[in-house]
XYZ file of N, CA, C and O in Angstrom:
468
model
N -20.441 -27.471 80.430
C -21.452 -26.658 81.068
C -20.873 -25.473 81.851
O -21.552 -24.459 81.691
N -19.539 -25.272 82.857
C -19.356 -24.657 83.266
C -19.016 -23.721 82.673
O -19.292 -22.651 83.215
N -18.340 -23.664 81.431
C -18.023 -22.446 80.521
C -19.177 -21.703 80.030
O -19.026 -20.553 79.616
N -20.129 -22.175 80.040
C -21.528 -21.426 79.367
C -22.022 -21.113 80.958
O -23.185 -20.742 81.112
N -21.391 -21.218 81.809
C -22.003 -20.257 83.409
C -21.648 -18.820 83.183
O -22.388 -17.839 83.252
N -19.733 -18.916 82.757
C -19.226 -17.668 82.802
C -19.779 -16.538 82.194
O -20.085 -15.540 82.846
N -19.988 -16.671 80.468
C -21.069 -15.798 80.133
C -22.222 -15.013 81.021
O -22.283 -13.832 81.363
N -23.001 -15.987 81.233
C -24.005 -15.757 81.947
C -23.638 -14.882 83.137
O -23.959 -13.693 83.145
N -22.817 -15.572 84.375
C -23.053 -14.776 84.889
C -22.335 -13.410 84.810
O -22.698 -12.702 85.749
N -21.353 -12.749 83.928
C -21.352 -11.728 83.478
C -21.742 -10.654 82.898
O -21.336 -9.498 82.782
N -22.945 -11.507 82.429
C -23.833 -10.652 81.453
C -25.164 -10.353 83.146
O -26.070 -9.533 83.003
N -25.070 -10.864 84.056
C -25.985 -10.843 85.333
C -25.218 -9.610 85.802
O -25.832 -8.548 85.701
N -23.917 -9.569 86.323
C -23.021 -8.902 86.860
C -23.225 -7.615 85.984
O -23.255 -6.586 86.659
N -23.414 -7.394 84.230
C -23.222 -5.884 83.794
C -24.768 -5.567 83.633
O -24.988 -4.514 83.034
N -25.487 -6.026 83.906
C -27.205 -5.986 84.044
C -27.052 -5.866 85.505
O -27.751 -4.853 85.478
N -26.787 -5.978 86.678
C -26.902 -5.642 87.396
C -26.431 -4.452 87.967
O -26.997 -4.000 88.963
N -25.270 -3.774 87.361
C -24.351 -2.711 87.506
C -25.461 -1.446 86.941
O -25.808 -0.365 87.419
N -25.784 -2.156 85.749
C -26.591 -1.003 84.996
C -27.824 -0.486 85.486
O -28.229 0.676 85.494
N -28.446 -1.714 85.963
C -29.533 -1.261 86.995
C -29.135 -0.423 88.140
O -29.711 0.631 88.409
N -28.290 -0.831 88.713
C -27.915 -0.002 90.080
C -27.425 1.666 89.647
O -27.707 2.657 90.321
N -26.655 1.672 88.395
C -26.586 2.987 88.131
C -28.001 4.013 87.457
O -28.148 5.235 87.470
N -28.756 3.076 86.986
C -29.877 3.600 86.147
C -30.920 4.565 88.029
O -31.382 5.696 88.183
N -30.837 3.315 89.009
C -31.558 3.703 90.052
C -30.695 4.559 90.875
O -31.314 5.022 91.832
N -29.492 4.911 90.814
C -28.662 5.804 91.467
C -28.626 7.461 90.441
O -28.472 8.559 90.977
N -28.791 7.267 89.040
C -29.271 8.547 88.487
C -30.891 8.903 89.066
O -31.211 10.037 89.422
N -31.760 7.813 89.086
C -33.247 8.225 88.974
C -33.198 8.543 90.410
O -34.260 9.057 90.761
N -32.377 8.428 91.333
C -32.356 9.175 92.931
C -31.976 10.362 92.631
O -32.523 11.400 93.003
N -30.671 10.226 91.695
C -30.550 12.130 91.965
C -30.769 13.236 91.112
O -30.287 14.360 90.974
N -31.724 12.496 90.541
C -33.158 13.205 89.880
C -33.907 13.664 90.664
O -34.067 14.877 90.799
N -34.668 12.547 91.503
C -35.391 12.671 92.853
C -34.857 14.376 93.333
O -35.399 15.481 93.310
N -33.497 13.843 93.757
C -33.304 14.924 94.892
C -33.190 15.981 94.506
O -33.482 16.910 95.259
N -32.684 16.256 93.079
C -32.153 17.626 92.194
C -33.147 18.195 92.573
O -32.992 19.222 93.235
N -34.505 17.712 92.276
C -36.022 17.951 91.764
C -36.634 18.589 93.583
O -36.956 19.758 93.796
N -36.643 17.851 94.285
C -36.877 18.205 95.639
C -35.948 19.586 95.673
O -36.350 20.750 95.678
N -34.797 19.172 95.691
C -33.950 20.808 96.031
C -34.766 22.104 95.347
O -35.315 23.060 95.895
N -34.610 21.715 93.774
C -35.670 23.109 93.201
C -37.027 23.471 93.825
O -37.509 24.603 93.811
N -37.660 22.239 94.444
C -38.815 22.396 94.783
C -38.955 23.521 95.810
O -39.759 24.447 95.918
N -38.005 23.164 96.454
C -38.066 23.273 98.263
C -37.304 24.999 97.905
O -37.604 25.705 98.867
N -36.617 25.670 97.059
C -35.857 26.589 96.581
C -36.313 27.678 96.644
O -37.014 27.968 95.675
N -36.189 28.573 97.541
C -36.945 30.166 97.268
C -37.099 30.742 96.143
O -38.122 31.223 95.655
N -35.651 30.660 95.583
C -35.546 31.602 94.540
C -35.122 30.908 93.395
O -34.171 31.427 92.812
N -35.641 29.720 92.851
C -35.851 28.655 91.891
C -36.986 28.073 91.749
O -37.819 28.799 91.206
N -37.391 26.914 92.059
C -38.344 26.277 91.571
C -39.436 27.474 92.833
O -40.115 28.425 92.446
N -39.296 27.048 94.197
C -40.609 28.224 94.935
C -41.375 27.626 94.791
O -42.294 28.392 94.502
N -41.960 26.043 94.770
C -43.232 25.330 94.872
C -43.862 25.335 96.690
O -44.947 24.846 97.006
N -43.031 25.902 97.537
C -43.925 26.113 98.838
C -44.006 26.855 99.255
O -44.277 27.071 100.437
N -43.656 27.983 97.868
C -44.928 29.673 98.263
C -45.988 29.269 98.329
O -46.695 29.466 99.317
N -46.425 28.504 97.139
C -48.110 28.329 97.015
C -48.642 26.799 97.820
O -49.679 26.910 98.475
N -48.057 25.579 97.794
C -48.086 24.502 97.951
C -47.298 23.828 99.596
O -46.133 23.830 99.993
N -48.590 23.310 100.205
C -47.996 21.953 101.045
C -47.548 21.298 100.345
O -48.062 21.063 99.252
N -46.043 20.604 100.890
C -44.886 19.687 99.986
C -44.573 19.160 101.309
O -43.847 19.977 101.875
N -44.856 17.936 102.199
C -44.537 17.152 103.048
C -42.590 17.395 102.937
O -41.964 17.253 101.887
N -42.081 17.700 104.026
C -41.004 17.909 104.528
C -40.548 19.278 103.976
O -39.401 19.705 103.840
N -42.014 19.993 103.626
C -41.199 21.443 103.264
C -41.428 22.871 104.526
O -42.526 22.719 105.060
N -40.995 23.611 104.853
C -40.658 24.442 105.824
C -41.803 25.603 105.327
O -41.469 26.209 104.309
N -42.954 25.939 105.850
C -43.587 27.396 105.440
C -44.620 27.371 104.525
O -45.016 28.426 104.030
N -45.125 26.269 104.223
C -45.759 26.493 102.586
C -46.750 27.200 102.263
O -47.047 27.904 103.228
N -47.179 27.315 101.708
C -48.498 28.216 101.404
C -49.460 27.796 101.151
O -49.271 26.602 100.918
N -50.463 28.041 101.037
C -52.036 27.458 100.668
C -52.776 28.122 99.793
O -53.911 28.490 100.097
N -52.123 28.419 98.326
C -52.954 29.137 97.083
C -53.414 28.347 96.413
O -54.569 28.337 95.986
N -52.206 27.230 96.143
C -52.494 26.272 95.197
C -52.824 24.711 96.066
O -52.543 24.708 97.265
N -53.172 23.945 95.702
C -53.569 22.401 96.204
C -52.241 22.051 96.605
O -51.167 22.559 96.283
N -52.640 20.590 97.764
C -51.407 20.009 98.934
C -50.612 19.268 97.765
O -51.405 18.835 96.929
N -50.005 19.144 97.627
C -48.826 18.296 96.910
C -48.998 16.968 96.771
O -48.424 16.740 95.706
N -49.503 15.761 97.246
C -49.665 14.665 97.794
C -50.144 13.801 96.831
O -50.714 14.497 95.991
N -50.213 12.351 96.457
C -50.122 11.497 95.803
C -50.926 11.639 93.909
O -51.966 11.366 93.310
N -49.547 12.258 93.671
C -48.985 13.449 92.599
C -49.287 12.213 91.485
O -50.041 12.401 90.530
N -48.416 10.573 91.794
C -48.368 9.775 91.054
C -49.798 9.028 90.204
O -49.955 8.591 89.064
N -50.589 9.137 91.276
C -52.607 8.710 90.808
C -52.907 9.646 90.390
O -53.727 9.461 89.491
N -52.623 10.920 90.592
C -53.467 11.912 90.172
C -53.177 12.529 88.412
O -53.947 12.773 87.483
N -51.662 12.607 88.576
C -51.165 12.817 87.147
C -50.325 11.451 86.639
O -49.123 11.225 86.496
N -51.434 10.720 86.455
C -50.402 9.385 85.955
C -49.350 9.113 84.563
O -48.491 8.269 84.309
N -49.913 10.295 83.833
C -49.509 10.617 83.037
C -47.802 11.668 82.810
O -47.856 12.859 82.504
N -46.952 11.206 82.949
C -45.791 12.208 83.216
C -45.676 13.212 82.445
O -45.099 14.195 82.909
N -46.114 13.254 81.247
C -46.186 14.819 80.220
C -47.253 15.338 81.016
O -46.840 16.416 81.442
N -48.485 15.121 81.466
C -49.232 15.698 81.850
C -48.646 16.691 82.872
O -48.816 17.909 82.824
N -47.859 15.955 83.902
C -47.416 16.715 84.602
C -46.427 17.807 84.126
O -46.520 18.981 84.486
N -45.551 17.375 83.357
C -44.348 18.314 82.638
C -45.066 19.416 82.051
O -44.604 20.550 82.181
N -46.146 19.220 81.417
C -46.759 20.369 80.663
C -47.258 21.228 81.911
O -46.756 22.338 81.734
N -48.101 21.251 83.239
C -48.327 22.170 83.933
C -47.113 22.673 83.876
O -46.803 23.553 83.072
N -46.075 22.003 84.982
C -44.813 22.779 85.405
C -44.584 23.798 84.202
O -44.402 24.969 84.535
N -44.568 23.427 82.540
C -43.893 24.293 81.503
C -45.152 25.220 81.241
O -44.814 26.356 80.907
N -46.209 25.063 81.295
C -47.149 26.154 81.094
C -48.508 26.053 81.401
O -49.364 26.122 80.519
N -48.843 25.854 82.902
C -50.491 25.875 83.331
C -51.277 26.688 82.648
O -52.474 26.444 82.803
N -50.912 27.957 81.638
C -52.157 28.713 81.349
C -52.434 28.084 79.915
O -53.225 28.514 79.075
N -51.781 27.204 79.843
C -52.412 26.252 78.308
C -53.305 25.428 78.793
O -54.321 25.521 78.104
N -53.442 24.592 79.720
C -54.527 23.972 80.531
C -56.055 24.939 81.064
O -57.251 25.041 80.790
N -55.223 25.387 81.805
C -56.181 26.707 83.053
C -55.395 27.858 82.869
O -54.426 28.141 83.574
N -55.993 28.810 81.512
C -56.109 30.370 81.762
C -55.736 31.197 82.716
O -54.711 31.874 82.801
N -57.037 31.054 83.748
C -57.172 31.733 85.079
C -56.028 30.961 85.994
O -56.436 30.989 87.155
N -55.081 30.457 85.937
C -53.989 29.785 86.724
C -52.840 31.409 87.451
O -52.176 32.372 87.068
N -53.264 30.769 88.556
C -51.878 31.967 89.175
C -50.517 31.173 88.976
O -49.544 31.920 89.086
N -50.280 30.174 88.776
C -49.061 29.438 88.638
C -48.227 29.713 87.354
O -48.554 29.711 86.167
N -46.795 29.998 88.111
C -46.284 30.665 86.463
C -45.720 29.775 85.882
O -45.266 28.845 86.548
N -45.548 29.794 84.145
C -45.463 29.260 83.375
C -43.745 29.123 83.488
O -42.953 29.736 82.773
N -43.424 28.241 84.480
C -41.997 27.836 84.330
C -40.994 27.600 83.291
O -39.957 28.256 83.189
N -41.339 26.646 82.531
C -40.596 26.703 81.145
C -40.979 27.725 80.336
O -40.064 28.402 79.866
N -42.228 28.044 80.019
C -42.608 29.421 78.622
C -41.777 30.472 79.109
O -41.255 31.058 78.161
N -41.380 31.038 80.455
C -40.467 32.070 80.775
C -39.351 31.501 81.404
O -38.983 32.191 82.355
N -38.673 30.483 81.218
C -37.311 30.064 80.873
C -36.776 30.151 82.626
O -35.595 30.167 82.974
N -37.863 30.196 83.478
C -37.447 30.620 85.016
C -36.887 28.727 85.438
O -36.105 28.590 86.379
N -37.320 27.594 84.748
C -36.787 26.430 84.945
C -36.181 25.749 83.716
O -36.967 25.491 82.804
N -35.070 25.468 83.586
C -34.436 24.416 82.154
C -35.410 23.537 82.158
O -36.209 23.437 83.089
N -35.430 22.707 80.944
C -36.660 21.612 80.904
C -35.879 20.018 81.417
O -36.400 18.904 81.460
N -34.381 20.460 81.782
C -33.717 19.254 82.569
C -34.200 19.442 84.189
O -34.176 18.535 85.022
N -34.671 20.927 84.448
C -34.938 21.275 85.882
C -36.378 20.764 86.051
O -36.590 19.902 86.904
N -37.338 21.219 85.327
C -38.744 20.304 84.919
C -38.489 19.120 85.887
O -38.736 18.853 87.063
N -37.822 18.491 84.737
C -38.102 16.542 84.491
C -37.183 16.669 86.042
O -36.802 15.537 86.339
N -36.948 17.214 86.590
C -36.202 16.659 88.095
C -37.081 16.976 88.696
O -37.358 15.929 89.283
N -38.007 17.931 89.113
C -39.005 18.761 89.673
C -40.166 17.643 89.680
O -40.699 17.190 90.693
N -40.461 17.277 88.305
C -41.429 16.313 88.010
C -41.263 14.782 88.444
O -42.264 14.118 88.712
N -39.670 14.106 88.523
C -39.379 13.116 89.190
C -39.455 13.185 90.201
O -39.826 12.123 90.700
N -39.201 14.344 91.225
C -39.358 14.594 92.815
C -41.232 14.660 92.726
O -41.924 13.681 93.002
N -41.559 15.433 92.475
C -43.741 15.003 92.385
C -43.945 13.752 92.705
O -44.588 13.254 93.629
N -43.085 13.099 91.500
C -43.846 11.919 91.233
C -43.465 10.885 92.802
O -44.064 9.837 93.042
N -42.794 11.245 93.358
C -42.554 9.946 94.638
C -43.663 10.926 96.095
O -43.457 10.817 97.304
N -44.662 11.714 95.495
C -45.217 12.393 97.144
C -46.018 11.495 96.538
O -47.072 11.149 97.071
């Protein structure tokens, strides 16, 4: 019996490693995504937008806030960030990805930081 522990708990030990690295990338996703957010002259989401812990924001577009109920859908969200006037026309929000002003790796960080307000 004790030889069929060792397996096991090794295979616990590289399942557990993997998790801890899987949740140590999906943090600095998080934060990449916050940095662009919070970014004058990059992402610029609090020219227009309240973003809880952001400095100045603006009030053109809606408060930032529980991003996760509202767009439960994560393409949903990726597609505004890459092009609101495919949704809403009349959108003052610019089409981040269609004019190449965010990588679509900057997106999905932008969109992982949303998703935790």
């Amino acid at each position: 019996m004790p030889a069929l522990r060792l397996p096991a708990f090794a295979l616990a030990l590289a399942i557990g490693a993997f998790a801890s690295a899987s949740s140590a990338q999906a943090q600095s996703a998080v934060d990449e995504g916050r940095k662009l957010a919070f970014d004058r002259s990059k992402g610029n989401c609090l020219t227009c937008h309240v973003i809880k812990g952001g400095d100045l924001p603006g009030t053109i577009g809606p408060e930032l806030v529980d991003i996760k109920s509202k767009y439960p859908k994560r393409e949903d969200l990726v597609a505004i960030l890459h092009d609101e006037t495919q949704r809403n026309p009349l959108t003052v929000m610019p089409p981040f990805g269609r004019n190449r002003i965010l990588t679509e790796k900057e997106i999905n960080a932008v969109v992982d930081f949303l998703q935790t307000l």
